[in-house]
mmCIF file with all atom_site columns, C-alpha atoms in Angstrom:
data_model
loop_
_atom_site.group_PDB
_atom_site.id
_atom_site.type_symbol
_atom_site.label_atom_id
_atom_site.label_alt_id
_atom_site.label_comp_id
_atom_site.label_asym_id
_atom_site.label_entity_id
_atom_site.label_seq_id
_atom_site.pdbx_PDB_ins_code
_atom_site.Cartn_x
_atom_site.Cartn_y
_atom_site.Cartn_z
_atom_site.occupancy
_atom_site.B_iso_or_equiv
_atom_site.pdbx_formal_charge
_atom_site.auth_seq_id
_atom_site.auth_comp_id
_atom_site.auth_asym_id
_atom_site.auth_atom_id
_atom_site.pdbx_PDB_model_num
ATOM 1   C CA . UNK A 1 1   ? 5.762  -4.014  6.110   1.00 0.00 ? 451 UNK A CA 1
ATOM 2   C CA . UNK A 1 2   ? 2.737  -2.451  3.761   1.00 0.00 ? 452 UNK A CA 1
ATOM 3   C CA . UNK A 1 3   ? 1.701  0.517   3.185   1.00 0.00 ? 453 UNK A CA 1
ATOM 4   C CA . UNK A 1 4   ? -1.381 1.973   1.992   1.00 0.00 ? 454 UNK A CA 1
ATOM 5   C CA . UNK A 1 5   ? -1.136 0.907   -1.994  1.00 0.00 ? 455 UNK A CA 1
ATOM 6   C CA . UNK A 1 6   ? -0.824 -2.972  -1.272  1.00 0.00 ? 456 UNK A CA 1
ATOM 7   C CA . UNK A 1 7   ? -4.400 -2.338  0.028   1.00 0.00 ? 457 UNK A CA 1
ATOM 8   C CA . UNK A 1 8   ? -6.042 0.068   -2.453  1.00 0.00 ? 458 UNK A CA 1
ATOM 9   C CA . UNK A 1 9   ? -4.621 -1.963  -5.164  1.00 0.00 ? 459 UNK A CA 1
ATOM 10  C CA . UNK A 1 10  ? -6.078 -5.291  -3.392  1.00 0.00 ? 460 UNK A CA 1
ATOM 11  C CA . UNK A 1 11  ? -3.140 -7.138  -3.371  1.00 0.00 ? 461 UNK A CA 1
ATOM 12  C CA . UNK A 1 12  ? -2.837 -10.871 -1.556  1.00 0.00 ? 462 UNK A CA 1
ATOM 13  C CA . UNK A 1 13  ? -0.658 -10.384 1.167   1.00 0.00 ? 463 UNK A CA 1
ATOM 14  C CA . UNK A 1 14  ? -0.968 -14.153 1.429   1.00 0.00 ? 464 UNK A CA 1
ATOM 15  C CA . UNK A 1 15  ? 0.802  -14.298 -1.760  1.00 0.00 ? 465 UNK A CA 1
ATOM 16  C CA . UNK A 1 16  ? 3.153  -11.162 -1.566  1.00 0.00 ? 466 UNK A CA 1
ATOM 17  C CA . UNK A 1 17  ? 4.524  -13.055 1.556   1.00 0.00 ? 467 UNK A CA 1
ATOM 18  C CA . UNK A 1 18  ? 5.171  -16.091 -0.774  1.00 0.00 ? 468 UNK A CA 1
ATOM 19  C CA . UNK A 1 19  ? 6.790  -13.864 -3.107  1.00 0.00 ? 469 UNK A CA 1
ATOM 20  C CA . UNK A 1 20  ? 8.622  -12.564 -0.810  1.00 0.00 ? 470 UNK A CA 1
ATOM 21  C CA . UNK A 1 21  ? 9.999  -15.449 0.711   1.00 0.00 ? 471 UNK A CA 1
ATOM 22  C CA . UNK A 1 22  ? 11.135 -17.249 -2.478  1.00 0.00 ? 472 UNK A CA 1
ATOM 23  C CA . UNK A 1 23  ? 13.242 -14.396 -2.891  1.00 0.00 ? 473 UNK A CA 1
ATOM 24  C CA . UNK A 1 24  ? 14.560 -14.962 0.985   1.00 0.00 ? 474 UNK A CA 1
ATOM 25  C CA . UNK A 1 25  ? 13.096 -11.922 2.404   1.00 0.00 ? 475 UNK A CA 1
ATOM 26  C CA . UNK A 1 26  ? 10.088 -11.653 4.805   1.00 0.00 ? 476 UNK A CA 1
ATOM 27  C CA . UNK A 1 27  ? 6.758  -9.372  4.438   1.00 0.00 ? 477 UNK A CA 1
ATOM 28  C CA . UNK A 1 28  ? 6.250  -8.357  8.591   1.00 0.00 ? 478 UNK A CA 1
ATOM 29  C CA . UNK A 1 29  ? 2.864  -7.689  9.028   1.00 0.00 ? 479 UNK A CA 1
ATOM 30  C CA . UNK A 1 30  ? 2.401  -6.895  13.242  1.00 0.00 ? 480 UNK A CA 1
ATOM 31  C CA . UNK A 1 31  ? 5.539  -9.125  13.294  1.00 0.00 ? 481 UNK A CA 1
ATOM 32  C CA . UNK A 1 32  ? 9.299  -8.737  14.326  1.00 0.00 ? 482 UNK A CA 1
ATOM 33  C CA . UNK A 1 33  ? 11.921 -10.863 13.538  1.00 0.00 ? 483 UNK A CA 1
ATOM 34  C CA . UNK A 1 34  ? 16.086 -10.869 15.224  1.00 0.00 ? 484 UNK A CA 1
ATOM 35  C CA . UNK A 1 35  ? 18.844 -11.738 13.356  1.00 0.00 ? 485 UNK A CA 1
ATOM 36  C CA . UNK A 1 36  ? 21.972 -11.842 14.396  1.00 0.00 ? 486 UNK A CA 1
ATOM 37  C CA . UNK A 1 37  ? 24.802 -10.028 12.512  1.00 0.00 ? 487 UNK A CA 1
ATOM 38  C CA . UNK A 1 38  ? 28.689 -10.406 13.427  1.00 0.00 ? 488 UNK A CA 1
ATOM 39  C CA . UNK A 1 39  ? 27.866 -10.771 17.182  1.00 0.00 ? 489 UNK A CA 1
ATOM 40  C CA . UNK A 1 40  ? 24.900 -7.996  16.989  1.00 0.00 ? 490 UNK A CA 1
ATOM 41  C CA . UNK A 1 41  ? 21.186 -8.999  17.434  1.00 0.00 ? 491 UNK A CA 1
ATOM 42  C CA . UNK A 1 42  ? 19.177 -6.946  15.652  1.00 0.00 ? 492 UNK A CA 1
ATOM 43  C CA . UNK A 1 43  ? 15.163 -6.713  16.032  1.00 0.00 ? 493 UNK A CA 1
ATOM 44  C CA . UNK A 1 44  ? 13.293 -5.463  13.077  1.00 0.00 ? 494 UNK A CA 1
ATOM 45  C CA . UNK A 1 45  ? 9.356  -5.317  13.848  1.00 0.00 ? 495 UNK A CA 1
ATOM 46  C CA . UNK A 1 46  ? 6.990  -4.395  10.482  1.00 0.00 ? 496 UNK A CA 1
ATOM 47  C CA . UNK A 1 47  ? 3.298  -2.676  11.449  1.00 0.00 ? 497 UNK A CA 1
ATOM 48  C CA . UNK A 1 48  ? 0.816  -2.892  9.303   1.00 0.00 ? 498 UNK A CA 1
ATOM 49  C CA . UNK A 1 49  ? -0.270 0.252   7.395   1.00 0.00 ? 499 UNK A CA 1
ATOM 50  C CA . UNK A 1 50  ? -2.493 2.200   9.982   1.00 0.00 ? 500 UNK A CA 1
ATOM 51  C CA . UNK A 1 51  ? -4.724 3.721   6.664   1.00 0.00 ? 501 UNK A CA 1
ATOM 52  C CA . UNK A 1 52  ? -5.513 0.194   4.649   1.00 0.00 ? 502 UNK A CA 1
ATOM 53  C CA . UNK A 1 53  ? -4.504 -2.361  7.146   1.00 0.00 ? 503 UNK A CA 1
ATOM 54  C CA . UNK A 1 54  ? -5.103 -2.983  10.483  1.00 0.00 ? 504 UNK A CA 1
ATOM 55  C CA . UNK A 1 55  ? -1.691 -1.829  12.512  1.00 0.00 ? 505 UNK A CA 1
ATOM 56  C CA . UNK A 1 56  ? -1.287 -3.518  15.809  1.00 0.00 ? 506 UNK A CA 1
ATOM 57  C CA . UNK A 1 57  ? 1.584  -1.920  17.834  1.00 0.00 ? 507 UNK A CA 1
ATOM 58  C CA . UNK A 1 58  ? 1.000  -4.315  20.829  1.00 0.00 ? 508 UNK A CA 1
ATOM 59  C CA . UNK A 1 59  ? 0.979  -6.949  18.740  1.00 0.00 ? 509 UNK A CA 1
ATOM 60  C CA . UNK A 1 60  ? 3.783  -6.721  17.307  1.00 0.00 ? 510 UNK A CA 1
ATOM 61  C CA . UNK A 1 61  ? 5.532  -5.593  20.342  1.00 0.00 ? 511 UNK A CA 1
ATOM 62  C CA . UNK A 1 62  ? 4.584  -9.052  22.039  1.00 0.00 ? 512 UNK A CA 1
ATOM 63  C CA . UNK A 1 63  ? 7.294  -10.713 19.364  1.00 0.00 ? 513 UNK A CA 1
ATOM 64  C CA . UNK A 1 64  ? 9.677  -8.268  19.962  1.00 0.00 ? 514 UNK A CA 1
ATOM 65  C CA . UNK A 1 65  ? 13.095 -10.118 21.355  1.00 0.00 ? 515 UNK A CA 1
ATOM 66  C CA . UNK A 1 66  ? 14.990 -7.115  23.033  1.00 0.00 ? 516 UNK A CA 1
ATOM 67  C CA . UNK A 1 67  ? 18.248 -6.972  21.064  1.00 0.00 ? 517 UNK A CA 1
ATOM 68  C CA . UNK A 1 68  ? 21.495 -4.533  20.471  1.00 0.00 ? 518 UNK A CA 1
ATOM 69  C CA . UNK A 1 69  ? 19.306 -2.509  17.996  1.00 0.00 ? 519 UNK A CA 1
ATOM 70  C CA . UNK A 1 70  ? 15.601 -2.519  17.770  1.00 0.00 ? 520 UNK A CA 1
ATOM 71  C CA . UNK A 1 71  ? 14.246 -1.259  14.844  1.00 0.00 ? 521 UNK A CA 1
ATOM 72  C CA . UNK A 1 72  ? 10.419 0.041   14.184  1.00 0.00 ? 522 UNK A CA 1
ATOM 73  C CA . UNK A 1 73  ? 9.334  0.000   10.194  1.00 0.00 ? 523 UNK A CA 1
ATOM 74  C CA . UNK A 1 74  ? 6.268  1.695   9.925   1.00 0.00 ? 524 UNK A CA 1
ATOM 75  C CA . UNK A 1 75  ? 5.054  3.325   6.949   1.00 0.00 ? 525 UNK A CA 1
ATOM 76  C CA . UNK A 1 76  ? 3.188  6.318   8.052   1.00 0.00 ? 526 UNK A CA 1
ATOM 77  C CA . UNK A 1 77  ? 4.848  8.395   10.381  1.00 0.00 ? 527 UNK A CA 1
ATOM 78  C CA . UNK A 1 78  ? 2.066  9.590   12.328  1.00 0.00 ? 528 UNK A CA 1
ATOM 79  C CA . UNK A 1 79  ? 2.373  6.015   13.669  1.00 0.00 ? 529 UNK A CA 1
ATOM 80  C CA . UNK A 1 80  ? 5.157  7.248   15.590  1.00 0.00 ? 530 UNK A CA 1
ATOM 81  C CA . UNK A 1 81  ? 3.267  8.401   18.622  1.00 0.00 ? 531 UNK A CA 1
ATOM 82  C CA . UNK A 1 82  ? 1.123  5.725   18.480  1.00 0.00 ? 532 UNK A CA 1
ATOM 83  C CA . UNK A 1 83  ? 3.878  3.908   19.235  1.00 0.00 ? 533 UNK A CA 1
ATOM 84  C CA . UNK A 1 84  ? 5.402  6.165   21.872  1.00 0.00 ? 534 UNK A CA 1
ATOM 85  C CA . UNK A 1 85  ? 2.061  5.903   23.997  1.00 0.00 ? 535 UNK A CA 1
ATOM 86  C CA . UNK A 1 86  ? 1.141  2.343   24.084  1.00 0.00 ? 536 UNK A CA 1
ATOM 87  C CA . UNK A 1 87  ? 5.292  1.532   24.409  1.00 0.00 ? 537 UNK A CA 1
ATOM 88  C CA . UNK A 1 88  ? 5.947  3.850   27.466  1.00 0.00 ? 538 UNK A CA 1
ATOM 89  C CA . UNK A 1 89  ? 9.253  2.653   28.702  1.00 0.00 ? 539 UNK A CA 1
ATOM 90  C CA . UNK A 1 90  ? 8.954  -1.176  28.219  1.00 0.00 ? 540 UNK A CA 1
ATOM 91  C CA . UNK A 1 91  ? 11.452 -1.388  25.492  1.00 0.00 ? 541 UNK A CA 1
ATOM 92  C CA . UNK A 1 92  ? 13.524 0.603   24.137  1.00 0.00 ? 542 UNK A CA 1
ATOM 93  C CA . UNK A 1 93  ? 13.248 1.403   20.354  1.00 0.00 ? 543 UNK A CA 1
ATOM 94  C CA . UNK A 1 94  ? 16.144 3.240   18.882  1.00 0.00 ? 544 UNK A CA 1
ATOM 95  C CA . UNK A 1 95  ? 14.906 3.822   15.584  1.00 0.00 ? 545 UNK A CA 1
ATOM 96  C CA . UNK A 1 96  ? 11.414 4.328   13.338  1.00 0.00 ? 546 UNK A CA 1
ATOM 97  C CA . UNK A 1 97  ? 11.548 4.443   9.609   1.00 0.00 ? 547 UNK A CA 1
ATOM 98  C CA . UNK A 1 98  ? 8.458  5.669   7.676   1.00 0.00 ? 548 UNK A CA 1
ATOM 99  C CA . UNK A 1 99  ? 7.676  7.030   4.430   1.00 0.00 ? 549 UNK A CA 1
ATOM 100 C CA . UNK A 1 100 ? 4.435  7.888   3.023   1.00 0.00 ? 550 UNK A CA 1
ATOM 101 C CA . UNK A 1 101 ? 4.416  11.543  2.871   1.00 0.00 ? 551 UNK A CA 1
ATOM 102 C CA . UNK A 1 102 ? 6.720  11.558  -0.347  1.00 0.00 ? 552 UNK A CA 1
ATOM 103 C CA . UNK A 1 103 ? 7.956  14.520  0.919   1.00 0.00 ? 553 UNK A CA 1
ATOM 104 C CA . UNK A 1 104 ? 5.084  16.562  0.693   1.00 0.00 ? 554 UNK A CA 1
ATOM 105 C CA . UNK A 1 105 ? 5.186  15.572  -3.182  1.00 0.00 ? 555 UNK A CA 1
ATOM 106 C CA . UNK A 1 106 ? 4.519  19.188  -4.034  1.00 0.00 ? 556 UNK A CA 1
ATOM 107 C CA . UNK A 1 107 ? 6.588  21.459  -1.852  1.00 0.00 ? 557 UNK A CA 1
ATOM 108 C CA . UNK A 1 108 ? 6.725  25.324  -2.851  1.00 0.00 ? 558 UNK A CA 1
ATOM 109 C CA . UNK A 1 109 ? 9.478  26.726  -0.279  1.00 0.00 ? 559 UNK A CA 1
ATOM 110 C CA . UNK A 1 110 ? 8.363  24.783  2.386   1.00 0.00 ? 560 UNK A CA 1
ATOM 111 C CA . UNK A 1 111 ? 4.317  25.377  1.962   1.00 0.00 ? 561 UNK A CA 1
ATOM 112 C CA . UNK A 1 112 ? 3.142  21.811  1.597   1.00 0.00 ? 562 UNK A CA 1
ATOM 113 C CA . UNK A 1 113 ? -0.809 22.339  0.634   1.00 0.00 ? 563 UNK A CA 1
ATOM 114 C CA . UNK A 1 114 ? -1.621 18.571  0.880   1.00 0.00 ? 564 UNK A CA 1
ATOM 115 C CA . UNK A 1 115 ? -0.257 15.722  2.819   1.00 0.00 ? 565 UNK A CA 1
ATOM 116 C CA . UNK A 1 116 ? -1.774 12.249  3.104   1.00 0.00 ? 566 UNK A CA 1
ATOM 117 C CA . UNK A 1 117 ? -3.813 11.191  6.089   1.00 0.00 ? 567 UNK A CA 1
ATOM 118 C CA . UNK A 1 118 ? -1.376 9.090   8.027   1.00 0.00 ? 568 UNK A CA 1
ATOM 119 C CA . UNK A 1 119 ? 1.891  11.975  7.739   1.00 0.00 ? 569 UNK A CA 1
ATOM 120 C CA . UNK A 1 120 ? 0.834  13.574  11.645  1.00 0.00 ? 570 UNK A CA 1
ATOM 121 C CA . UNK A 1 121 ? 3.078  16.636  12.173  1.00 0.00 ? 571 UNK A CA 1
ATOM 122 C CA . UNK A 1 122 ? 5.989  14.862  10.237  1.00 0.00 ? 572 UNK A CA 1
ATOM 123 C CA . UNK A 1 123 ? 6.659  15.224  6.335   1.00 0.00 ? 573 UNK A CA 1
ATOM 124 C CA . UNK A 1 124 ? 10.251 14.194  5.762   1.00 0.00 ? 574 UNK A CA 1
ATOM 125 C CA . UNK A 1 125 ? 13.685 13.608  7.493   1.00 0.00 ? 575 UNK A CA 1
ATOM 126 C CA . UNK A 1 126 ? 14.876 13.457  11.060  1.00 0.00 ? 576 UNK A CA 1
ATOM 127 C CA . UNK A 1 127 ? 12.513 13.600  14.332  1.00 0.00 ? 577 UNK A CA 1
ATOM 128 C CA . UNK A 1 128 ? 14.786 13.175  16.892  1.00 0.00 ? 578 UNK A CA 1
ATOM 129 C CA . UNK A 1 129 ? 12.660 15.091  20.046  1.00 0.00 ? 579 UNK A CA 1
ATOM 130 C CA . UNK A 1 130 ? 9.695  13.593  21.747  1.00 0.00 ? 580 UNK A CA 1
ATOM 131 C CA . UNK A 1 131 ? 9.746  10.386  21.151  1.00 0.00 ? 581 UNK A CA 1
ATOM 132 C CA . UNK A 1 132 ? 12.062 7.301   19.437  1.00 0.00 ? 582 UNK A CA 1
ATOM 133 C CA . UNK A 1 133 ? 13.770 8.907   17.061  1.00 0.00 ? 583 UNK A CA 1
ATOM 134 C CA . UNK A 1 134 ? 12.399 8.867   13.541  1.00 0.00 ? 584 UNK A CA 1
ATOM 135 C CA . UNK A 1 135 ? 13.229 8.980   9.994   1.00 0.00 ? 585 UNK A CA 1
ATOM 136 C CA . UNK A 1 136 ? 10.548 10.032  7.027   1.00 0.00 ? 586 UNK A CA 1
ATOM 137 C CA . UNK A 1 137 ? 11.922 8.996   4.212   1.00 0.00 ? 587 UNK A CA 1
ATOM 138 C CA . UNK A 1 138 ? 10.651 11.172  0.597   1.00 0.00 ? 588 UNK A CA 1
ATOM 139 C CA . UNK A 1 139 ? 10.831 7.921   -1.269  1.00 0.00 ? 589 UNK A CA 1
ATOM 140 C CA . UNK A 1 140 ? 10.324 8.080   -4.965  1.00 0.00 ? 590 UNK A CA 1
ATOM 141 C CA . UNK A 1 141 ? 6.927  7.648   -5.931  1.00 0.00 ? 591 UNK A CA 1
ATOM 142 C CA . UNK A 1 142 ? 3.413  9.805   -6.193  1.00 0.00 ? 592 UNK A CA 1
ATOM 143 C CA . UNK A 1 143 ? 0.663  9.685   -5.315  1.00 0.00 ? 593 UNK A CA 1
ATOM 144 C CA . UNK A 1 144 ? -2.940 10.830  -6.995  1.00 0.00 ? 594 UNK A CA 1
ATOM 145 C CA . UNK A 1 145 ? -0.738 13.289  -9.356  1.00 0.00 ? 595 UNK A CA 1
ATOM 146 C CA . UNK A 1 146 ? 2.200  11.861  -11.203 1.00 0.00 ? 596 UNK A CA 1
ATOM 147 C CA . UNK A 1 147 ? 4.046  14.888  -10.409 1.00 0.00 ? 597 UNK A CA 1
ATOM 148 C CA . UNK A 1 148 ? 6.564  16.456  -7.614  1.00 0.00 ? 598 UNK A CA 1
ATOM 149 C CA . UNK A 1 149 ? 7.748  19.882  -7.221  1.00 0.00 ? 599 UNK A CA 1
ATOM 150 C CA . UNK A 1 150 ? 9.976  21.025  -4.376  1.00 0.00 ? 600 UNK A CA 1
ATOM 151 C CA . UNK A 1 151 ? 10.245 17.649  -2.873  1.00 0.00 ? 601 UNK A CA 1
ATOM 152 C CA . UNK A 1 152 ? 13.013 15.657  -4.374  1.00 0.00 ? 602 UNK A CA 1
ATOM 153 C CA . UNK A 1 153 ? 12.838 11.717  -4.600  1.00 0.00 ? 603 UNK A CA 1
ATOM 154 C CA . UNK A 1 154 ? 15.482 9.967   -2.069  1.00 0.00 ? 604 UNK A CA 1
ATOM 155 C CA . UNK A 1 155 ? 16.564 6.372   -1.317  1.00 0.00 ? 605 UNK A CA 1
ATOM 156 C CA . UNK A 1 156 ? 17.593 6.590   2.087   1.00 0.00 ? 606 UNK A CA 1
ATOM 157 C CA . UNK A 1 157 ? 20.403 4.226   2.504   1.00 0.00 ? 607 UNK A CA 1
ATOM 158 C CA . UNK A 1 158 ? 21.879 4.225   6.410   1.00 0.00 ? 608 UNK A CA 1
ATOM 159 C CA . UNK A 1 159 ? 25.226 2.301   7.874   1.00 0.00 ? 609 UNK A CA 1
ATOM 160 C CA . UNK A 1 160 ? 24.594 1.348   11.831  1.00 0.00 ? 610 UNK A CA 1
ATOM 161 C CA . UNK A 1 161 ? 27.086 0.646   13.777  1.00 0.00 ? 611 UNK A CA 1
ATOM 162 C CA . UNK A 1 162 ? 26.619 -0.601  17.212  1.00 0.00 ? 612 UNK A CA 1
ATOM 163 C CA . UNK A 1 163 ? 28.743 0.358   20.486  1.00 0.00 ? 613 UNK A CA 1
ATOM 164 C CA . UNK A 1 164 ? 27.717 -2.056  22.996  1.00 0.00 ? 614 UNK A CA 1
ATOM 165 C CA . UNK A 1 165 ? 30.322 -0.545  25.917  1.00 0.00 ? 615 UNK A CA 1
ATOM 166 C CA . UNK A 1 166 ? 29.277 2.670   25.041  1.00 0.00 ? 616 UNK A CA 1
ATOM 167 C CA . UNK A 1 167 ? 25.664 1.547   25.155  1.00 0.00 ? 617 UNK A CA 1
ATOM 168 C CA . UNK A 1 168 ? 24.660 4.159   21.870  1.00 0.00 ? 618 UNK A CA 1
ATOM 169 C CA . UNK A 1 169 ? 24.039 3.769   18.193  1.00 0.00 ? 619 UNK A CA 1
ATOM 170 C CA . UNK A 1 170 ? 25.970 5.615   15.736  1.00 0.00 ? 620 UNK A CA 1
ATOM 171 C CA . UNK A 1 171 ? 24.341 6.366   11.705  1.00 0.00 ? 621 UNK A CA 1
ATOM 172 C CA . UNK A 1 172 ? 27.216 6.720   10.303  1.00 0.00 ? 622 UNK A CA 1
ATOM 173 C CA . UNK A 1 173 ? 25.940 7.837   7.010   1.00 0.00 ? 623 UNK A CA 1
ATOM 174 C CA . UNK A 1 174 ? 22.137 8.402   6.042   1.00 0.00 ? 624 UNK A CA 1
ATOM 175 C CA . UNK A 1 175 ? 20.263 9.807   3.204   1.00 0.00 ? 625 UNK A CA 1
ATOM 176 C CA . UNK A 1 176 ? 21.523 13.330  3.979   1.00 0.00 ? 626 UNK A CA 1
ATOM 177 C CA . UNK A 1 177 ? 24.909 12.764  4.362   1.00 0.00 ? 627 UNK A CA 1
ATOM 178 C CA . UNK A 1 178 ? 24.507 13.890  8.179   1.00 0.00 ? 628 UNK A CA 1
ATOM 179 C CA . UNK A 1 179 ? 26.228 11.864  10.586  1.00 0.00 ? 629 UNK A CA 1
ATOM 180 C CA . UNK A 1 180 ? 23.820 10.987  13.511  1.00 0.00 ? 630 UNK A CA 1
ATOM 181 C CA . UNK A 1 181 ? 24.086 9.392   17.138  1.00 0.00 ? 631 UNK A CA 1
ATOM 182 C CA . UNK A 1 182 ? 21.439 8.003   18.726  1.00 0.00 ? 632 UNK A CA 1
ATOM 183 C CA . UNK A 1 183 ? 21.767 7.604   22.591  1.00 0.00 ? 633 UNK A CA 1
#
């Protein structure tokens, strides 16, 4: 999926996706893709970046091949209740990853005095109420100012298992070292 700077830097997603490819990955743009994974289908479904590109939740959604674990990559958060209201309860979607806040980028105690258009009421970690649940990752860039204070740079790196019989999802490690269970 993109986010904002593959647009304000006026890249060609036409060749990024050839890049991509060569290197056997795929650039989803309003697209999902399954794969299946030691008896596991997994859906993974890219939006476009709702502040450059031109996001398209039902498009996307029409790809969508319900599997064990469907996964939402979305780069700004804020996209996350975008895609609660035009979902409803068609599908179930048991897990949004996002980034784009960086954190806040400057953070003084938890006073963030700038977040980029796109961040909603989210600005880093788990969102687990109101909605699929969500992670904001910090990531470990900047933006406008090469500079962050208060909001640490992460990789968020996450094991999934999946209980079929049980009919839940266990993280069994994620960037904070919290173990989470998604229902």
């Amino acid at each position: 999926m993109t986010g904002n700077w593959e647009y304000w830097g006026n890249v060609d997603l036409k060749e990024l996706k050839t890049l991509y490819a060569a290197h056997k990955c795929q650039l989803l743009i309003n697209e999902s893709r399954q794969f299946l994974f030691k008896g596991r289908s997994i859906s993974v479904t890219g939006i476009d970046d709702m502040i450059g590109g031109q996001a398209d939740c039902l498009l996307a959604k029409q790809e969508i091949t319900p599997s064990d674990l469907n996964l939402v990559l979305s780069h700004c958060p804020a996209h996350r209740d975008i895609i609660k209201h035009e979902n409803g309860d068609d599908l179930r979607l048991d897990l949004i990853l996002s980034g784009h806040t960086h954190g806040g980028q400057i953070n003084f105690f938890g006073l963030v005095p700038f977040k980029p258009r796109g961040s909603g009421n989210y600005l880093s970690g788990w969102y687990m109420e109101n909605g699929p649940p969500l992670y904001v990752s910090k990531g470990i860039g900047t933006s406008l100012i090469p500079l962050r204070c208060g909001a640490r740079a992460e990789v968020a790196v996450f094991e999934v298992e999946i209980y079929l019989a049980l009919n839940f999802i266990a993280l069994t490690k994620c960037g904070d070292g919290i173990i989470r269970s998604l229902v």
